[in-house]
Coordinates of C-alpha atoms and ligand atoms in Angstrom, one line a residue:
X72 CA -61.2 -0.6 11.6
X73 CA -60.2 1.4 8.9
X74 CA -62.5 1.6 5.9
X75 CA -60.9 1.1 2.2
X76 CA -63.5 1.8 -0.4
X77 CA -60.8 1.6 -2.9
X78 CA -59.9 -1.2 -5.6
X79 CA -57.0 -2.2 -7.5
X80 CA -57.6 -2.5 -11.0
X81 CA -56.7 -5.1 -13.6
X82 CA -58.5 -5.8 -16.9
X83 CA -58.5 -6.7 -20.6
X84 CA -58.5 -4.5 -23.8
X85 CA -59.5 -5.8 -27.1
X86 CA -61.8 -4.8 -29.9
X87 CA -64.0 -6.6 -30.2
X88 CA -64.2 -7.6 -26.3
X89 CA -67.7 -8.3 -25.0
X90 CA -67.8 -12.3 -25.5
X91 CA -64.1 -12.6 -23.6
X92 CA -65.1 -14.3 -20.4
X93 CA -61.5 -13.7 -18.8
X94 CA -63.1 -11.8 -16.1
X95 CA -65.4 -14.0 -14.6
X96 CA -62.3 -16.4 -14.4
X97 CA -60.4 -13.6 -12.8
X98 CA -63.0 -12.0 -10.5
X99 CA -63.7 -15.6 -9.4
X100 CA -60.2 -15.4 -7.9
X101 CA -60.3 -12.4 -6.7
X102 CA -63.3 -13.4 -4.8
X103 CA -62.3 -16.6 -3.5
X104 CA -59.2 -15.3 -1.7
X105 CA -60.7 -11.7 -0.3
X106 CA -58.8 -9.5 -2.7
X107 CA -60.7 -6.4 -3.6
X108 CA -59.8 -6.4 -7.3
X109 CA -61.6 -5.7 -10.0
X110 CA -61.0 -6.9 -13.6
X111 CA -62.8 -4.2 -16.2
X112 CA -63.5 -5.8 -20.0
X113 CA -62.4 -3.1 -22.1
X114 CA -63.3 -2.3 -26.5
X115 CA -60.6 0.1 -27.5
X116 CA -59.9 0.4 -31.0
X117 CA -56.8 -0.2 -32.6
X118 CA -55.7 3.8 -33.1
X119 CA -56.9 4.5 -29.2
X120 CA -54.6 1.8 -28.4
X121 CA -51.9 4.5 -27.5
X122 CA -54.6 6.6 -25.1
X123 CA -55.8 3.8 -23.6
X124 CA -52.2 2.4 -22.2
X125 CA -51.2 6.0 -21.0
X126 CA -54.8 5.5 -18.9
X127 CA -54.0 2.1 -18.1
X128 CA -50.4 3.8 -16.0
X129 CA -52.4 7.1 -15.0
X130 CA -54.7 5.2 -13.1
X131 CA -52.4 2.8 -11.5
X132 CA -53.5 -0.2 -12.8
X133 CA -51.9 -3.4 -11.5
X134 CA -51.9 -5.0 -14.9
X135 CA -53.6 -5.7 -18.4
X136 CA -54.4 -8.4 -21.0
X137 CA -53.9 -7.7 -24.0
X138 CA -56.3 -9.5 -26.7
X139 CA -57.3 -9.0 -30.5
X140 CA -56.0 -7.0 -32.1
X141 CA -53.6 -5.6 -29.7
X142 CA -51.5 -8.2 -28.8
X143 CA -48.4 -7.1 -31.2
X144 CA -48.9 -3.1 -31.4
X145 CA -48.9 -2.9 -27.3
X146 CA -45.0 -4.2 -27.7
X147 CA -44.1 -0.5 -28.9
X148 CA -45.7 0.9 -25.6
X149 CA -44.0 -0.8 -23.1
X150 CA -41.1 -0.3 -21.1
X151 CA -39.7 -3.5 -21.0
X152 CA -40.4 -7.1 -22.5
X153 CA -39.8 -10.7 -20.9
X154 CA -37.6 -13.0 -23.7
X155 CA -40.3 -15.4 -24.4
X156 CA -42.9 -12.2 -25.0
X157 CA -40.3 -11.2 -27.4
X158 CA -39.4 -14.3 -29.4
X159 CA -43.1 -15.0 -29.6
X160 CA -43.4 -11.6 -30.8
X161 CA -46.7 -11.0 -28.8
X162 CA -47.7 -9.7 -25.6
X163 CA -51.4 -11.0 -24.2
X164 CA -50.1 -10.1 -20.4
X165 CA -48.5 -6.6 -18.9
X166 CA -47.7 -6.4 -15.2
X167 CA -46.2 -3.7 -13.2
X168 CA -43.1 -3.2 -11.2
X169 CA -43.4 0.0 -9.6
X170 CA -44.2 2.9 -12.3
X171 CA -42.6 0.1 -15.0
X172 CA -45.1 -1.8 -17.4
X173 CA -43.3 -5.6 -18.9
X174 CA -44.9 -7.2 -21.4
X175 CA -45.5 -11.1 -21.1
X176 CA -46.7 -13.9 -22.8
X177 CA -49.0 -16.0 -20.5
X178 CA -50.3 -18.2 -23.8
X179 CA -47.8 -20.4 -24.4
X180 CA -46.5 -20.8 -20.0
X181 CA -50.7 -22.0 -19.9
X182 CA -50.1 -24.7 -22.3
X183 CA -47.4 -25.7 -20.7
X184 CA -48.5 -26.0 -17.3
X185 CA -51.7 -28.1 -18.7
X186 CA -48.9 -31.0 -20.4
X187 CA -46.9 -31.2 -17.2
X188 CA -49.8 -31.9 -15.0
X189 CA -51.1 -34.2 -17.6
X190 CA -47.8 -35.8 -16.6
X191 CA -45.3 -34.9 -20.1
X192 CA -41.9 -32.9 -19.7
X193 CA -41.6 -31.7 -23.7
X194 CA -37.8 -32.1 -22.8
X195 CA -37.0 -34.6 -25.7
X196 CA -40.2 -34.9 -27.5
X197 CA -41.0 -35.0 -30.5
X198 CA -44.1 -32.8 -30.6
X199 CA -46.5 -31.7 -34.2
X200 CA -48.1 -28.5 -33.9
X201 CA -50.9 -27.9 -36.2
X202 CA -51.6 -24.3 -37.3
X203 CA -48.8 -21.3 -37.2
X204 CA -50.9 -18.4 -35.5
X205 CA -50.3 -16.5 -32.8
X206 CA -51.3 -19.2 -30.5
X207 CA -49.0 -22.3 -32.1
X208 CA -46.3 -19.1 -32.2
X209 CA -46.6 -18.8 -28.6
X210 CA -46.5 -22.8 -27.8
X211 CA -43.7 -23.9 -30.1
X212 CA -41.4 -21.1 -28.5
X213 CA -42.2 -22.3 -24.8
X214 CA -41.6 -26.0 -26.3
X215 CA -38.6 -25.4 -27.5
X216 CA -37.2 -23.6 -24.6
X217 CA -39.0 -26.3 -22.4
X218 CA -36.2 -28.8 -24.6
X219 CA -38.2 -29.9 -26.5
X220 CA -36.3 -32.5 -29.4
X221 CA -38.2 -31.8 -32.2
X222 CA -41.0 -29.4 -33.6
X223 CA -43.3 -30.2 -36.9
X224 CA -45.2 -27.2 -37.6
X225 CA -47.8 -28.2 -39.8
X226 CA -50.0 -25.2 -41.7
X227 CA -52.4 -24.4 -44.8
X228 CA -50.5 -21.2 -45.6
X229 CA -47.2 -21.9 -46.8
X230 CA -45.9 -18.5 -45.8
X231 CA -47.0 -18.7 -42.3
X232 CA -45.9 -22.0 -41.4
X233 CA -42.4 -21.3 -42.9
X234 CA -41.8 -18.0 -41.7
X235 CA -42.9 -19.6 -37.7
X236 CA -40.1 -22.3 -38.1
X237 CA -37.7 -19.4 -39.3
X238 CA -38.2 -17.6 -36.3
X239 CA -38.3 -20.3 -34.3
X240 CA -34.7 -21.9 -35.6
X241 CA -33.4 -18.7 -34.9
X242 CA -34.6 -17.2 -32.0
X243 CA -34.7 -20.3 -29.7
X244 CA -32.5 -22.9 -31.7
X245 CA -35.0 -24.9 -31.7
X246 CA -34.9 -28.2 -34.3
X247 CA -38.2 -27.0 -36.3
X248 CA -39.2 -28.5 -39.6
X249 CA -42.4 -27.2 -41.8
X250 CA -44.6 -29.3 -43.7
X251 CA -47.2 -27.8 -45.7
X252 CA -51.1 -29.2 -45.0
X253 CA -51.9 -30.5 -48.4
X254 CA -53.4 -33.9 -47.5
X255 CA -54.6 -35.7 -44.4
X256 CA -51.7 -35.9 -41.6
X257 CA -50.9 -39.2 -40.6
X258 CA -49.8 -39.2 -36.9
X259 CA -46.9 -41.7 -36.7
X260 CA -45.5 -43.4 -34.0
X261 CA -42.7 -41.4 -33.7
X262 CA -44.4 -38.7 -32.4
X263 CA -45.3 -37.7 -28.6
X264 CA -47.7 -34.8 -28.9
X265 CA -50.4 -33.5 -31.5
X266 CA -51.6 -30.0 -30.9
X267 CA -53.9 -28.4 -32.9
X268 CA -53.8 -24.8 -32.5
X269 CA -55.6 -23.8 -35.2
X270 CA -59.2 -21.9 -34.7
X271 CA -60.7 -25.4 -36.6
X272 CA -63.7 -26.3 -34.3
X273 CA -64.5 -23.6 -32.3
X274 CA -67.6 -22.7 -32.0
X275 CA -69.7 -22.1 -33.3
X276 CA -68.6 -24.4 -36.2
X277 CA -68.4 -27.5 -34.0
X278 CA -68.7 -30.0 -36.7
X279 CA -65.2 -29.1 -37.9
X280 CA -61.9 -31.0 -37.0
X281 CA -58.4 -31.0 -38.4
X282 CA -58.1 -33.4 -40.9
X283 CA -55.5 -35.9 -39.0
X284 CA -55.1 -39.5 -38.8
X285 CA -54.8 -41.3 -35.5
X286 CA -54.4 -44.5 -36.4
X287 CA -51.1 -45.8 -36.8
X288 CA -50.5 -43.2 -33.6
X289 CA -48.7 -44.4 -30.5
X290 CA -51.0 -45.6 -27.6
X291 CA -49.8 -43.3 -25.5
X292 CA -49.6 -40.2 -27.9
X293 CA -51.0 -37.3 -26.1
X294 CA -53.6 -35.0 -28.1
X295 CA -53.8 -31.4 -27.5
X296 CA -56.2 -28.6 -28.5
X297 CA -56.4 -25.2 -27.8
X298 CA -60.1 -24.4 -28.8
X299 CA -61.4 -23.7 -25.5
X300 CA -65.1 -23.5 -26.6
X301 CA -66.4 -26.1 -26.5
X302 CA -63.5 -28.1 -24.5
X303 CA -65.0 -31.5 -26.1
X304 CA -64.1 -30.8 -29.5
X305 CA -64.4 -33.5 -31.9
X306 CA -60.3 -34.0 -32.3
X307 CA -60.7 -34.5 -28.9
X308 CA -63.5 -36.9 -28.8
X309 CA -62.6 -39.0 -31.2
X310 CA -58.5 -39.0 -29.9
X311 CA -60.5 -40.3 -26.5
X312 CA -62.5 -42.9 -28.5
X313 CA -59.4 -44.0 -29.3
X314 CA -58.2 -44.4 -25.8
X315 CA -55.8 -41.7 -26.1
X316 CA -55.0 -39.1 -23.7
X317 CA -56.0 -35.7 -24.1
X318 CA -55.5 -32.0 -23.1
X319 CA -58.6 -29.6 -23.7
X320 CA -58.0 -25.7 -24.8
X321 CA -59.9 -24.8 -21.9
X322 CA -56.6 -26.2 -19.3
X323 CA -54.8 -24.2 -21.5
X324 CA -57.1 -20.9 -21.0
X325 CA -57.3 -21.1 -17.1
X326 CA -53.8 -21.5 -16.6
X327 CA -52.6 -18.8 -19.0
X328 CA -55.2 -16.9 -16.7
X329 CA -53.9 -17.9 -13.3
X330 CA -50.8 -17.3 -14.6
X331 CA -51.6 -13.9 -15.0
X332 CA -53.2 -14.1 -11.3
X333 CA -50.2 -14.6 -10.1
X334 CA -47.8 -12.0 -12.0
X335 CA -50.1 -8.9 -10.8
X336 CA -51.6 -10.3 -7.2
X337 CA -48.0 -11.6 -5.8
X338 CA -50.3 -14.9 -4.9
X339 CA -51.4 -18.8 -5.6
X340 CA -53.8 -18.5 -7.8
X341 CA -57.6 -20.6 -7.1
X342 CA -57.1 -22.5 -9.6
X343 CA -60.3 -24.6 -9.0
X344 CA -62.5 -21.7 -8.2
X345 CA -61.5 -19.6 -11.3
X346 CA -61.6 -23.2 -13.4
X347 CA -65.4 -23.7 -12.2
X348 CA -66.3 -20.4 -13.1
X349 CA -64.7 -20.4 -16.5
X350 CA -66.9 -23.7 -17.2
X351 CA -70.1 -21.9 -15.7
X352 CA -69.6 -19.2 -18.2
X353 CA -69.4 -21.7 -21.2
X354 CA -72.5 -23.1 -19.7
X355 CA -70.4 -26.7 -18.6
Ligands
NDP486 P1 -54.8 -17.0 -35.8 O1 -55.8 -16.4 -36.7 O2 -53.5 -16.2 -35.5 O3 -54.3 -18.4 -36.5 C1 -55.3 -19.3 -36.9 C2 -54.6 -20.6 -37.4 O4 -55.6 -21.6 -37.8 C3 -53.7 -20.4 -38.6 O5 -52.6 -21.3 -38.6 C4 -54.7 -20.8 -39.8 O6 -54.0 -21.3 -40.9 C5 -55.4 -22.0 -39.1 N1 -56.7 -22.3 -39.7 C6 -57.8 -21.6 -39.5 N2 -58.8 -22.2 -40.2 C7 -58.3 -23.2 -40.9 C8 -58.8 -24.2 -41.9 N3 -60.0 -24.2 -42.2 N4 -57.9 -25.1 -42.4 C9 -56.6 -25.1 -42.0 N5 -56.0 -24.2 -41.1 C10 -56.9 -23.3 -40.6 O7 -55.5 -17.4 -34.5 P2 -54.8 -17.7 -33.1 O8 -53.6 -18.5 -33.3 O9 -54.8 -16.5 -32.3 O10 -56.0 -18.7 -32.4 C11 -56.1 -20.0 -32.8 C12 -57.1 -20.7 -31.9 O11 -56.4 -20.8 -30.6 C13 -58.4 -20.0 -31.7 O12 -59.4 -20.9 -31.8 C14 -58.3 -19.5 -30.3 O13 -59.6 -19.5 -29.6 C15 -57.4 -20.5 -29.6 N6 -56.7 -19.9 -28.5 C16 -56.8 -20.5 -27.3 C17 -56.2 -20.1 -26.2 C18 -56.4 -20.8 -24.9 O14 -56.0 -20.2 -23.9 N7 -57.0 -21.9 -24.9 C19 -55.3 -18.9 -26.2 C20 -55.2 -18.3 -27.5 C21 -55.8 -18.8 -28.6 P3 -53.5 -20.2 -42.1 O15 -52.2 -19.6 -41.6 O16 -53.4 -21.1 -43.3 O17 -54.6 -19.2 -42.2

């Protein structure tokens, strides 16, 4: 038989990079169906950025995350960008066609995937967003172009928040309304879905959670987070004390992962396999 010492090469570039666990998520998959892949976690500073994508086509590779603080200036080094990368206005994902690199945004598709399989089209919905990052910039654009009825952004920073439902109105005609957070949000029964995709509660601060009100919420509101670590935040917990539904951050970081998977490999992502090792690595 004949021998093939070589690997194909996918990986992440950030700065910093050394706490992303992405790759033992990704090598788990690798693993589990035979593939010799490798996935390399890379620091590059921001000014190497450049450098470090021409190495990134000189050595072939098959693809590239993109993470902190990269996700934005990549855009400029691409050859070509998918819709959604572009009306989020980020790219965390670039895959290949032939000597071509396209910029994606696997954030937003990941939370997706997570609602429907917790058993929620956002077509119609009326869905509150909490937070006007780069992650609640990526989720509210997939909403919206998932049909979703309306979008409440809901932010600290006036600027952010209002800017976020500017581009969303225009880029996706999306109904999107801002509401500054000046006091506790009181989750109605008109609404569907909370999300909070702001960085409150990750750890290490733990003890912190977005100061919302549950109670006059819907029995079957479903409550979102995207803090991966630690999945059980206490938004979560106490939505599930409630007996609300919930969706954890960490759904929503092994999809936007297998989602990846399958834009450079061509194949079904393991989802279980690259699930279990994403919760070994947060010591779950
Ligand atoms: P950004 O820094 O772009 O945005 C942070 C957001 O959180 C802003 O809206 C900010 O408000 C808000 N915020 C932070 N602290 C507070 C506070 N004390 N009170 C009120 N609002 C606050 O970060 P990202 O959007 O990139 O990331 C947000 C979170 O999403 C992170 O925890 C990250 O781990 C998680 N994430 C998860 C992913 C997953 O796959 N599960 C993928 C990507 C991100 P303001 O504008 O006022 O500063």
């Amino acid at each position: 038989m004949a021998v093939n010492y070589k690997y194909e090469l996918v990986g992440v570039l950030g700065y910093p990079v050394a706490e992303n666990p992405t790759c033992v998520m990704q090598e788990a998959g690798f693993a589990a169906l035979g593939l010799q892949w490798r996935y390399l976690t890379m620091e590059v500073k921001p000014k190497a950025l450049p450098d470090a994508m021409r190495g990134v086509r000189a050595l072939g590779m098959r693809g590239i995350n993109l993470t902190i603080p990269h996700k934005v200036a990549v855009m400029a080094l691409l050859d070509d960008i998918a819709p959604d990368a572009k009306m989020i206005g980020a790219v965390n994902t670039v895959r290949r066609e032939g000597d071509r690199l396209i910029g994606e945004n696997t954030d937003g598709k990941g939370f997706l995937r997570g609602l429907r399989e917790s058993g929620i089209d956002p077509r119609g919905k009326r869905i509150v967003v909490l937070g006007a990052g780069g992650a609640a910039r990526a989720i509210t654009v997939e909403l919206a172009l998932a049909g979703a009825a309306e979008l409440i952004v809901i932010n600290r920073s006036i600027d952010r928040g209002q800017a976020l439902v500017a581009d969303l109105k225009s880029r996706t005609g999306a109904n999107a309304q801002f509401k500054p957070w000046s006091a506790t949000v009181a989750i109605g029964p008109e609404t569907d879905v909370l999300v909070n995709a702001t960085s409150i509660g990750l750890y290490p601060d733990i003890d912190a959670t977005p100061d919302v009100d549950l109670k006059s919420a819907r029995t079957d509101l479903l409550v979102c987070d995207v803090i991966p670590n630690p999945p059980e935040t206490r938004l979560v917990q106490a939505a599930r004390a409630q007996g609300l539904q919930t969706l954890t951050g960490l759904s929503m970081l092994v999809y936007q992962g297998t989602i990846g998977f399958e834009m450079w490999t061509g194949q079904p992502a393991p989802e279980a396999a690259m699930k279990r090792a994403l919760e070994q690595a947060f010591g779950l």
